[in-house]
PDB file of C-alpha atoms and ligand atoms in Angstrom:
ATOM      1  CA  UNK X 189      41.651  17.097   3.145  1.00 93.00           C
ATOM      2  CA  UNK X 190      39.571  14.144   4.343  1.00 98.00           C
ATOM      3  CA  UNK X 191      40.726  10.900   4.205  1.00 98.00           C
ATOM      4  CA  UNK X 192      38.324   8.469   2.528  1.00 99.00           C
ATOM      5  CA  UNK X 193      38.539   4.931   3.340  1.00 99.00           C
ATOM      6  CA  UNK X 194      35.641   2.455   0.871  1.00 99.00           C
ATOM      7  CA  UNK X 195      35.522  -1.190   1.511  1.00 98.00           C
ATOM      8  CA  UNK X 196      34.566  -3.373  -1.133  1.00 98.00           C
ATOM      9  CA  UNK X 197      33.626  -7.470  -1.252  1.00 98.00           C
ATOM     10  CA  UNK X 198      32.968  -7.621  -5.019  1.00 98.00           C
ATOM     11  CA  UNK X 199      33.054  -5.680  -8.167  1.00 98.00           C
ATOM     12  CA  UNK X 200      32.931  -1.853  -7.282  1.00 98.00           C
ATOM     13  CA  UNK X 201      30.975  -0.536  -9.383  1.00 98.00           C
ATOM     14  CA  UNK X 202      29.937   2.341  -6.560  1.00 98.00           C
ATOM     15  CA  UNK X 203      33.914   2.833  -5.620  1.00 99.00           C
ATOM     16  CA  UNK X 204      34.487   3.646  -8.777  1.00 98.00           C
ATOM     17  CA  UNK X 205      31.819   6.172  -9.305  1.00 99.00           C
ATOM     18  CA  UNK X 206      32.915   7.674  -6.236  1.00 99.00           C
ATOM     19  CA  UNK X 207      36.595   7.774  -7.387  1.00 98.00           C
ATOM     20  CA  UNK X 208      35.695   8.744 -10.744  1.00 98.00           C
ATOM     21  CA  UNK X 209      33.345  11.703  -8.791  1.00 98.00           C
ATOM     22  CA  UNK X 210      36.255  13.008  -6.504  1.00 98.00           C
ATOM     23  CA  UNK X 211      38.111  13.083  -9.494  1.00 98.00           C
ATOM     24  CA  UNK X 212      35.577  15.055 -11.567  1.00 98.00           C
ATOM     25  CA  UNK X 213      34.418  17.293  -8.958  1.00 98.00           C
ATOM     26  CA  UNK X 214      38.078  17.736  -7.402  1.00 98.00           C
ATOM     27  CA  UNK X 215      36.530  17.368  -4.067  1.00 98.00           C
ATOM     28  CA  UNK X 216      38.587  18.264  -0.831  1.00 97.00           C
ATOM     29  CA  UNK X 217      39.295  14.350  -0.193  1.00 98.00           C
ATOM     30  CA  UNK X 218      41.677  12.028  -0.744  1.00 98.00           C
ATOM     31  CA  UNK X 219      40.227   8.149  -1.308  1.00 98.00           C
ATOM     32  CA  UNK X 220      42.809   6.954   0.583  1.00 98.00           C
ATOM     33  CA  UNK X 221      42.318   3.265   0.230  1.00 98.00           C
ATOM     34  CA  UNK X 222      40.321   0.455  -0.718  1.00 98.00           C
ATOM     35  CA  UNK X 223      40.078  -2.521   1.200  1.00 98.00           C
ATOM     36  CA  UNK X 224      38.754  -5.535   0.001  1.00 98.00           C
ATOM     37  CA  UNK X 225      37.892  -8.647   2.358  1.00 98.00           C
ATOM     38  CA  UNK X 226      38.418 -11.051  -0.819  1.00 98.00           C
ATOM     39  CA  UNK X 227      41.288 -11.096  -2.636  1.00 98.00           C
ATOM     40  CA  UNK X 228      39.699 -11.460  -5.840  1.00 98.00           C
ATOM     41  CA  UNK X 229      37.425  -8.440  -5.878  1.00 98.00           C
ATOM     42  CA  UNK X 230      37.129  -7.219  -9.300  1.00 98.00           C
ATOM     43  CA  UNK X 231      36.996  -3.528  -7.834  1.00 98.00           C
ATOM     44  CA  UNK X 232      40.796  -3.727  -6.205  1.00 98.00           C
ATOM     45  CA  UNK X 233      41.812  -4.133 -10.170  1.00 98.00           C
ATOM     46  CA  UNK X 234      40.296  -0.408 -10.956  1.00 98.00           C
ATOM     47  CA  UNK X 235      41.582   0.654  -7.616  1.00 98.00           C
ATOM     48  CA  UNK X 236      45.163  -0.167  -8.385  1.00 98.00           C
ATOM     49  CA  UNK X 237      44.452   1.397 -11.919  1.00 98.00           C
ATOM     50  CA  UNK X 238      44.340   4.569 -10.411  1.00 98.00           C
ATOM     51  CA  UNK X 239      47.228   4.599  -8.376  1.00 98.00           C
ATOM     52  CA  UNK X 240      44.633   3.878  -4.895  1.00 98.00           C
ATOM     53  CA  UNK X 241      46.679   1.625  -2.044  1.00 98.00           C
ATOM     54  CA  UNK X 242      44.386  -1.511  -2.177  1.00 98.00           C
ATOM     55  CA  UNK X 243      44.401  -3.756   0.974  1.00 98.00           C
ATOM     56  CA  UNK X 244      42.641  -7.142   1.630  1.00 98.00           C
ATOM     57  CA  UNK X 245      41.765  -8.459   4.838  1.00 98.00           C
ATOM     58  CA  UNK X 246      40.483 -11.804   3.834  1.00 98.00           C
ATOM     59  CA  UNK X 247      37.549 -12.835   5.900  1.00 97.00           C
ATOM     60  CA  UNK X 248      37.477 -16.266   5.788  1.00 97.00           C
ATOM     61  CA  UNK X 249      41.087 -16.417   7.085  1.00 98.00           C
ATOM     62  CA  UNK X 250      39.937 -15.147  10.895  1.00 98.00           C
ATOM     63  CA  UNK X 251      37.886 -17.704  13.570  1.00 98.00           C
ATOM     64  CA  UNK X 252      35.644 -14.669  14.404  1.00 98.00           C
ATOM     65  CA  UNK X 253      33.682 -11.946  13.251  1.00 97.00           C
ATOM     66  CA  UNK X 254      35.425 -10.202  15.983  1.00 98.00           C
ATOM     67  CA  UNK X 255      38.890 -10.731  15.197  1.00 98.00           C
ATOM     68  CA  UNK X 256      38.233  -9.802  11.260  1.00 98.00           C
ATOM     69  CA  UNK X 257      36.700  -6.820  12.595  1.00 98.00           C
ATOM     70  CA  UNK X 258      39.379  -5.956  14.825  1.00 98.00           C
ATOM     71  CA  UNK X 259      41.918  -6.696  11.989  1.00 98.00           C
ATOM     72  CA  UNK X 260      39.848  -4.227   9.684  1.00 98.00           C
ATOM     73  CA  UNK X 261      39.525  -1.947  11.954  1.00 98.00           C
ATOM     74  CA  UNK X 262      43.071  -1.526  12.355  1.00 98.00           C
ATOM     75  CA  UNK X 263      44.186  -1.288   9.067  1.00 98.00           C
ATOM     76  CA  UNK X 264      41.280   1.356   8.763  1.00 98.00           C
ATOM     77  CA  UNK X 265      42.736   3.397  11.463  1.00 98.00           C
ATOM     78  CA  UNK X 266      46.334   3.202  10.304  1.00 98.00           C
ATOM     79  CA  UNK X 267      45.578   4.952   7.130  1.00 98.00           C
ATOM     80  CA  UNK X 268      43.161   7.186   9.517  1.00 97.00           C
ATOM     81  CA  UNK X 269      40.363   7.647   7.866  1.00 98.00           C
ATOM     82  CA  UNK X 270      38.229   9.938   8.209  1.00 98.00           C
ATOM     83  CA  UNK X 271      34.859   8.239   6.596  1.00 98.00           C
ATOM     84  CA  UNK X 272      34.107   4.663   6.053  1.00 99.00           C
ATOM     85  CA  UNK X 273      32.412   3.930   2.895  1.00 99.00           C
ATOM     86  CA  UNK X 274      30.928   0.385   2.732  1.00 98.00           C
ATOM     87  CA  UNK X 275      30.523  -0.264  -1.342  1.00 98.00           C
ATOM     88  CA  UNK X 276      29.048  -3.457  -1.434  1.00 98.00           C
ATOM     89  CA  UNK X 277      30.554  -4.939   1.596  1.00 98.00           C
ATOM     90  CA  UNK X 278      28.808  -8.029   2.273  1.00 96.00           C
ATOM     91  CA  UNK X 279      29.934  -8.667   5.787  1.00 97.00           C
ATOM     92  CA  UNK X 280      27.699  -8.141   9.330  1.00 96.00           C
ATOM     93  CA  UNK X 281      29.551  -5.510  11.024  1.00 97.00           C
ATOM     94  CA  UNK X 282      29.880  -5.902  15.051  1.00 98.00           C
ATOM     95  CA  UNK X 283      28.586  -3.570  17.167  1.00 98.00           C
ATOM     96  CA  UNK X 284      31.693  -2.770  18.623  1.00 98.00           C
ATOM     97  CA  UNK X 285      32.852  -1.875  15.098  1.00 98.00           C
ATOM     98  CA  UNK X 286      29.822   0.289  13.926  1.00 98.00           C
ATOM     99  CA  UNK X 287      30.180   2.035  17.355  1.00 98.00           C
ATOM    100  CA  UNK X 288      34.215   3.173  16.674  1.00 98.00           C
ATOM    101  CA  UNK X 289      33.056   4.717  13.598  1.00 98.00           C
ATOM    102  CA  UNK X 290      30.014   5.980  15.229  1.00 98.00           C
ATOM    103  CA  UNK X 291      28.672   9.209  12.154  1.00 98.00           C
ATOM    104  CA  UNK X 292      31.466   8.581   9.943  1.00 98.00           C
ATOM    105  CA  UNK X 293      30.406   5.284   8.474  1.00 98.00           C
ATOM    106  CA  UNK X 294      27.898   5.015   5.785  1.00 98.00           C
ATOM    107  CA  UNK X 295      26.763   2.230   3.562  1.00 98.00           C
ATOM    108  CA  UNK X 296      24.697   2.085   0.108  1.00 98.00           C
ATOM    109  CA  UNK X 297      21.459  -0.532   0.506  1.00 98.00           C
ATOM    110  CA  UNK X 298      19.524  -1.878  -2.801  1.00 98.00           C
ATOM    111  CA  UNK X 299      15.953  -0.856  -0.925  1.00 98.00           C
ATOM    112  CA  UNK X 300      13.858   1.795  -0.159  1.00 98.00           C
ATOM    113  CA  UNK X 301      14.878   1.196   3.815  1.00 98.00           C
ATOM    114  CA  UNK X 302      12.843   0.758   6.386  1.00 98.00           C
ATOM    115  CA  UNK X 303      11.795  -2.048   3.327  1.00 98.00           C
ATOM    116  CA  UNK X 304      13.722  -4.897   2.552  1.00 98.00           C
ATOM    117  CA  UNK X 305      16.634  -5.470   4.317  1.00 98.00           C
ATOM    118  CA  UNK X 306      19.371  -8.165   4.077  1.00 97.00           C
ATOM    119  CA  UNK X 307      19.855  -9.772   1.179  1.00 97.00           C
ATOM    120  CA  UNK X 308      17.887 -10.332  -2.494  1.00 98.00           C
ATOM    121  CA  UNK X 309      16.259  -6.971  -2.139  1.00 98.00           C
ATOM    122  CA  UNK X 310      15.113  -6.717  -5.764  1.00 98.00           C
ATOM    123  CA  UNK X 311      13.276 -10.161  -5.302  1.00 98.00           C
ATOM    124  CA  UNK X 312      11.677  -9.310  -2.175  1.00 98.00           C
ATOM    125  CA  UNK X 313      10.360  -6.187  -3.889  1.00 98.00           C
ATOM    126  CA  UNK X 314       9.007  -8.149  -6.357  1.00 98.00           C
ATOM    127  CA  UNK X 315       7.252 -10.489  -3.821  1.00 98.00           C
ATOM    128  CA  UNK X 316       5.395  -7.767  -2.433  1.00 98.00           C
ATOM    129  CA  UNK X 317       4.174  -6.308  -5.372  1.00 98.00           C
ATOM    130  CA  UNK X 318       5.795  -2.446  -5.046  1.00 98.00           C
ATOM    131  CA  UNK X 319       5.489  -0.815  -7.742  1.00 98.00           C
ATOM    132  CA  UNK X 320       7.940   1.838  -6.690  1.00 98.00           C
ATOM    133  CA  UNK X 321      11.762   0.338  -5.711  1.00 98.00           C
ATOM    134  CA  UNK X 322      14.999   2.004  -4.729  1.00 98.00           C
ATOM    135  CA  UNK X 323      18.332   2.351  -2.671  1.00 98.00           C
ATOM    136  CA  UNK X 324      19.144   4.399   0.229  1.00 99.00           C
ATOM    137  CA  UNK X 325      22.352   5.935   1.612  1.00 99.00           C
ATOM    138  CA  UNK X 326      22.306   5.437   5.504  1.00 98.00           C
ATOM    139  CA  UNK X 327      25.089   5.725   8.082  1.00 98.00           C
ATOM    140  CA  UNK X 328      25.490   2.458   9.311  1.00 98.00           C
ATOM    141  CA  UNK X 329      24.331   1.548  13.189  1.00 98.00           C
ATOM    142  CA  UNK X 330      24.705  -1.903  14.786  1.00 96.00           C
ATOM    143  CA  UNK X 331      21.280  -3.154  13.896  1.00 96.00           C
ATOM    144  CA  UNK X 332      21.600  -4.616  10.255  1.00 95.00           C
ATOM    145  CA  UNK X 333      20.572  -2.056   7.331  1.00 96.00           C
ATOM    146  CA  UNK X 334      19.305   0.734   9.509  1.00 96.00           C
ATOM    147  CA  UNK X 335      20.589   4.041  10.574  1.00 98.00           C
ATOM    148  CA  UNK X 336      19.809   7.728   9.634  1.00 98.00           C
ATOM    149  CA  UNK X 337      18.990   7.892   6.271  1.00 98.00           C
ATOM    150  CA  UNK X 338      21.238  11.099   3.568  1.00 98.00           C
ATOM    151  CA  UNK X 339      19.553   9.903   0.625  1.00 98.00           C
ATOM    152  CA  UNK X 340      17.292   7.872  -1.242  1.00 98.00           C
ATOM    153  CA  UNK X 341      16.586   7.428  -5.212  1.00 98.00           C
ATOM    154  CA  UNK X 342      13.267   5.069  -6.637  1.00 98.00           C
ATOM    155  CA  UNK X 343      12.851   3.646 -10.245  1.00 98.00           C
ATOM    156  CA  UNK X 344       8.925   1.743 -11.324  1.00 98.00           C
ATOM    157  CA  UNK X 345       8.969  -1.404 -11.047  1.00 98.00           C
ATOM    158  CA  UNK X 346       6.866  -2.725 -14.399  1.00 98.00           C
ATOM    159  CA  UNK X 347       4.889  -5.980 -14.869  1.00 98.00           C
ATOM    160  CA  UNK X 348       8.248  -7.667 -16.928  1.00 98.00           C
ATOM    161  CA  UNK X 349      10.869  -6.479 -14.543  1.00 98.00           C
ATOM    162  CA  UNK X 350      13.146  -9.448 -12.817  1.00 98.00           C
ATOM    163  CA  UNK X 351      15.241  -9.326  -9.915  1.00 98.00           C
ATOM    164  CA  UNK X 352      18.059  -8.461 -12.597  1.00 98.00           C
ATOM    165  CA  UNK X 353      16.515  -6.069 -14.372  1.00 98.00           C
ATOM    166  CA  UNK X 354      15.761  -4.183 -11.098  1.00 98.00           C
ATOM    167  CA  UNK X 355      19.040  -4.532 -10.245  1.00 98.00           C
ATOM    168  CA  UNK X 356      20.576  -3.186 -13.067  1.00 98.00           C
ATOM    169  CA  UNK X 357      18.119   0.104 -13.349  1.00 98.00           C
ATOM    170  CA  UNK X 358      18.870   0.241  -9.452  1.00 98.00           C
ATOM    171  CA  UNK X 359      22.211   0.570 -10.278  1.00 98.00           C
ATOM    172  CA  UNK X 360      22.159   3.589 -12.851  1.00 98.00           C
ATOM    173  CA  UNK X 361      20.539   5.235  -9.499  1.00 98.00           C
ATOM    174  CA  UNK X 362      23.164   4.250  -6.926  1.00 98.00           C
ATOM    175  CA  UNK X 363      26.096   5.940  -8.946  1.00 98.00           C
ATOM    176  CA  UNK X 364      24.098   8.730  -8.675  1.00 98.00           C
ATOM    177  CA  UNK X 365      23.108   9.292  -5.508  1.00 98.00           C
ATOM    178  CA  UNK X 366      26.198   7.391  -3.848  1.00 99.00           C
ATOM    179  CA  UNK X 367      28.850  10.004  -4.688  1.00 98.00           C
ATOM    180  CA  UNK X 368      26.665  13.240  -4.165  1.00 98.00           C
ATOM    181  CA  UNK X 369      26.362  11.615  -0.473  1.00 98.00           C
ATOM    182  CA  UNK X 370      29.896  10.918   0.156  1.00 98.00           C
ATOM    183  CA  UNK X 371      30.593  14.870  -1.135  1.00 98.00           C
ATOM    184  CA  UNK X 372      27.947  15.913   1.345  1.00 98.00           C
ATOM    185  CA  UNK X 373      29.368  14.425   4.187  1.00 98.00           C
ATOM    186  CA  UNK X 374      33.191  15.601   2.938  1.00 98.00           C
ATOM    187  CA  UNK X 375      31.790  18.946   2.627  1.00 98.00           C
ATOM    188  CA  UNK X 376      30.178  19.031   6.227  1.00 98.00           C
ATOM    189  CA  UNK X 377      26.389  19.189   4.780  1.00 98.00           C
ATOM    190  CA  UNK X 378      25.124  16.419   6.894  1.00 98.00           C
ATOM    191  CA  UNK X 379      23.934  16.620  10.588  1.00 98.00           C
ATOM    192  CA  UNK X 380      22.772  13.717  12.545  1.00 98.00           C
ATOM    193  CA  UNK X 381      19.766  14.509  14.757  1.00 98.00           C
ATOM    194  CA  UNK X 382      18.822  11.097  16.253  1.00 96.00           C
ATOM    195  CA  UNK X 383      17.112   8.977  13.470  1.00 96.00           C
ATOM    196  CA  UNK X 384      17.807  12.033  11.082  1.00 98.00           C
ATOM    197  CA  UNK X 385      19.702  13.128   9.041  1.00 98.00           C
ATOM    198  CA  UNK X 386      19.458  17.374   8.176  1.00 98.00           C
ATOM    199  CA  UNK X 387      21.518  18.096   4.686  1.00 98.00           C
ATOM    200  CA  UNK X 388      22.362  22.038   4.664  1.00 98.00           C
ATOM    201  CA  UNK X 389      22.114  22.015   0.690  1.00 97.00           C
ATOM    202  CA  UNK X 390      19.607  23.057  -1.597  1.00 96.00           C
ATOM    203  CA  UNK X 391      18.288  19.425  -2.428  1.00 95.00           C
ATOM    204  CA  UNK X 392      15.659  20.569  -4.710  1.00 95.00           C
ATOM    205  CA  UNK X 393      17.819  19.781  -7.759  1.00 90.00           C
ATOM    206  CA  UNK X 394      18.278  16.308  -6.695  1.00 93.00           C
TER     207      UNK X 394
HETATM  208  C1  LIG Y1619      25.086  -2.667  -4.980  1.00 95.55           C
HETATM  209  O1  LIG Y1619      23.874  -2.826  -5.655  1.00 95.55           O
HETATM  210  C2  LIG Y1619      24.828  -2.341  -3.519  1.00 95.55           C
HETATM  211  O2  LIG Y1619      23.680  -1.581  -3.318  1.00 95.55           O
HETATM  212  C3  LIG Y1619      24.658  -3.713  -2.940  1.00 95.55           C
HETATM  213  O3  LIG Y1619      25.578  -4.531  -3.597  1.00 95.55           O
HETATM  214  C4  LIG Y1619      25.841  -3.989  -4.887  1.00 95.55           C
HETATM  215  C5  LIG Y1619      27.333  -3.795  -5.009  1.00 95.55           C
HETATM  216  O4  LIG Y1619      27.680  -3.435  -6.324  1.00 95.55           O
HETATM  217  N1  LIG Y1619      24.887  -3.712  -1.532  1.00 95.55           N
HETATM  218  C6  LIG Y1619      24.309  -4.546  -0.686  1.00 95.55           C
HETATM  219  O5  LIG Y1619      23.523  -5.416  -1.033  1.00 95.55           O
HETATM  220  C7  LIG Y1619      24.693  -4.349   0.754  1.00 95.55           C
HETATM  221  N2  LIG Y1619      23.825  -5.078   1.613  1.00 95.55           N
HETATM  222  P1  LIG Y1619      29.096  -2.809  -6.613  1.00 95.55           P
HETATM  223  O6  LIG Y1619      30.136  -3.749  -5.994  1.00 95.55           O
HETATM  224  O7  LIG Y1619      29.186  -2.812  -8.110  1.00 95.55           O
HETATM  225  O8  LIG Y1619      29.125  -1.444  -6.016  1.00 95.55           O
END
């Protein structure tokens, strides 16, 4: 039974699809908590609604990125988990953190990465005109957004859409491909070969 950790800074809606997934499917994983670094997350609400220990780490309590990170990553290892979901986690990790969870940390980014990283992805997608947009699944390395890439999903971006209406098609997408990741990895269907990542599925229903 693996032991799922999934951090959150906001309202969830990728947790829960995961939860509600693990449920559904009845994978061989436990999510074992969620930790929030705000207290007011809307996600810790649903977490707690399904009887998931919730934890906050408040960031803007700690001097340093360091010494949050340090704080996180010992309540992360106290539950010992085996993966690290980040589910809209809007904090720079350090290196020193990325590198302790090293192949078992993975993180959900609203771009078709290499493209776009950081933040207002659906607007700078708009700025340069693509007419195809999308989120990737990527375990997370020290350099911001990157890392080997498990899965990707596009929508069209049309001549009316808005950085909200991108946002919320993108979204539809992410609950999709998010949870089908995280049972890859539980299931042991994901290698890392350097800047890839082999899945031994049959992906051609994806
Ligand atoms: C999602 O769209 C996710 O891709 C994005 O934040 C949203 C969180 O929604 N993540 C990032 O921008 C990370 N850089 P959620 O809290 O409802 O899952």
């Amino acid at each position: 039974m693996k032991k799922i950790v999934i951090l959150i800074s906001g309202r969830g809606s990728n947790m829960q699809a995961i939860v509600q997934a693990a449920q559904r499917e009845q994978w061989a994983a436990e999510i074992a908590a969620v930790i929030s670094n705000k207290p007011d997350a809307a996600g810790l609400q649903f977490a707690q609604s399904q009887g998931i220990p919730t934890v906050v780490v408040e960031s803007k309590t700690f001097a340093s990125r360091e010494s949050f990170d340090l704080a996180l990553q010992q309540e992360i290892d106290k539950i010992g988990a085996d993966l690290v979901v980040l589910a809209g986690f809007m904090r720079i990790l350090t290196p020193a953190f990325v590198q302790h969870y090293e192949n078992r940390i993975i993180n959900i980014h609203p771009s078709l990465l290499p493209s776009f990283v950081g933040l207002h992805t659906h607007q700078q997608a708009l700025d340069a005109g693509v007419k195809l947009h999308g989120a990737t699944v990527h375990f997370v390395t020290a350099e911001l957004d990157h890392g080997p890439i498990i899965d990707q999903a596009c929508i069209r971006v049309s001549n009316d859409d808005t950085a909200d209406s991108l946002a919320q098609r993108l979204l539809e997408k992410e609950h999709i491909i998010y949870p089908r990741a995280v049972r890859l990895f539980v299931e042991d269907k994901l290698e890392v070969q350097g800047d890839r990542v082999l899945i031994h599925t049959d992906t051609s229903q994806f």
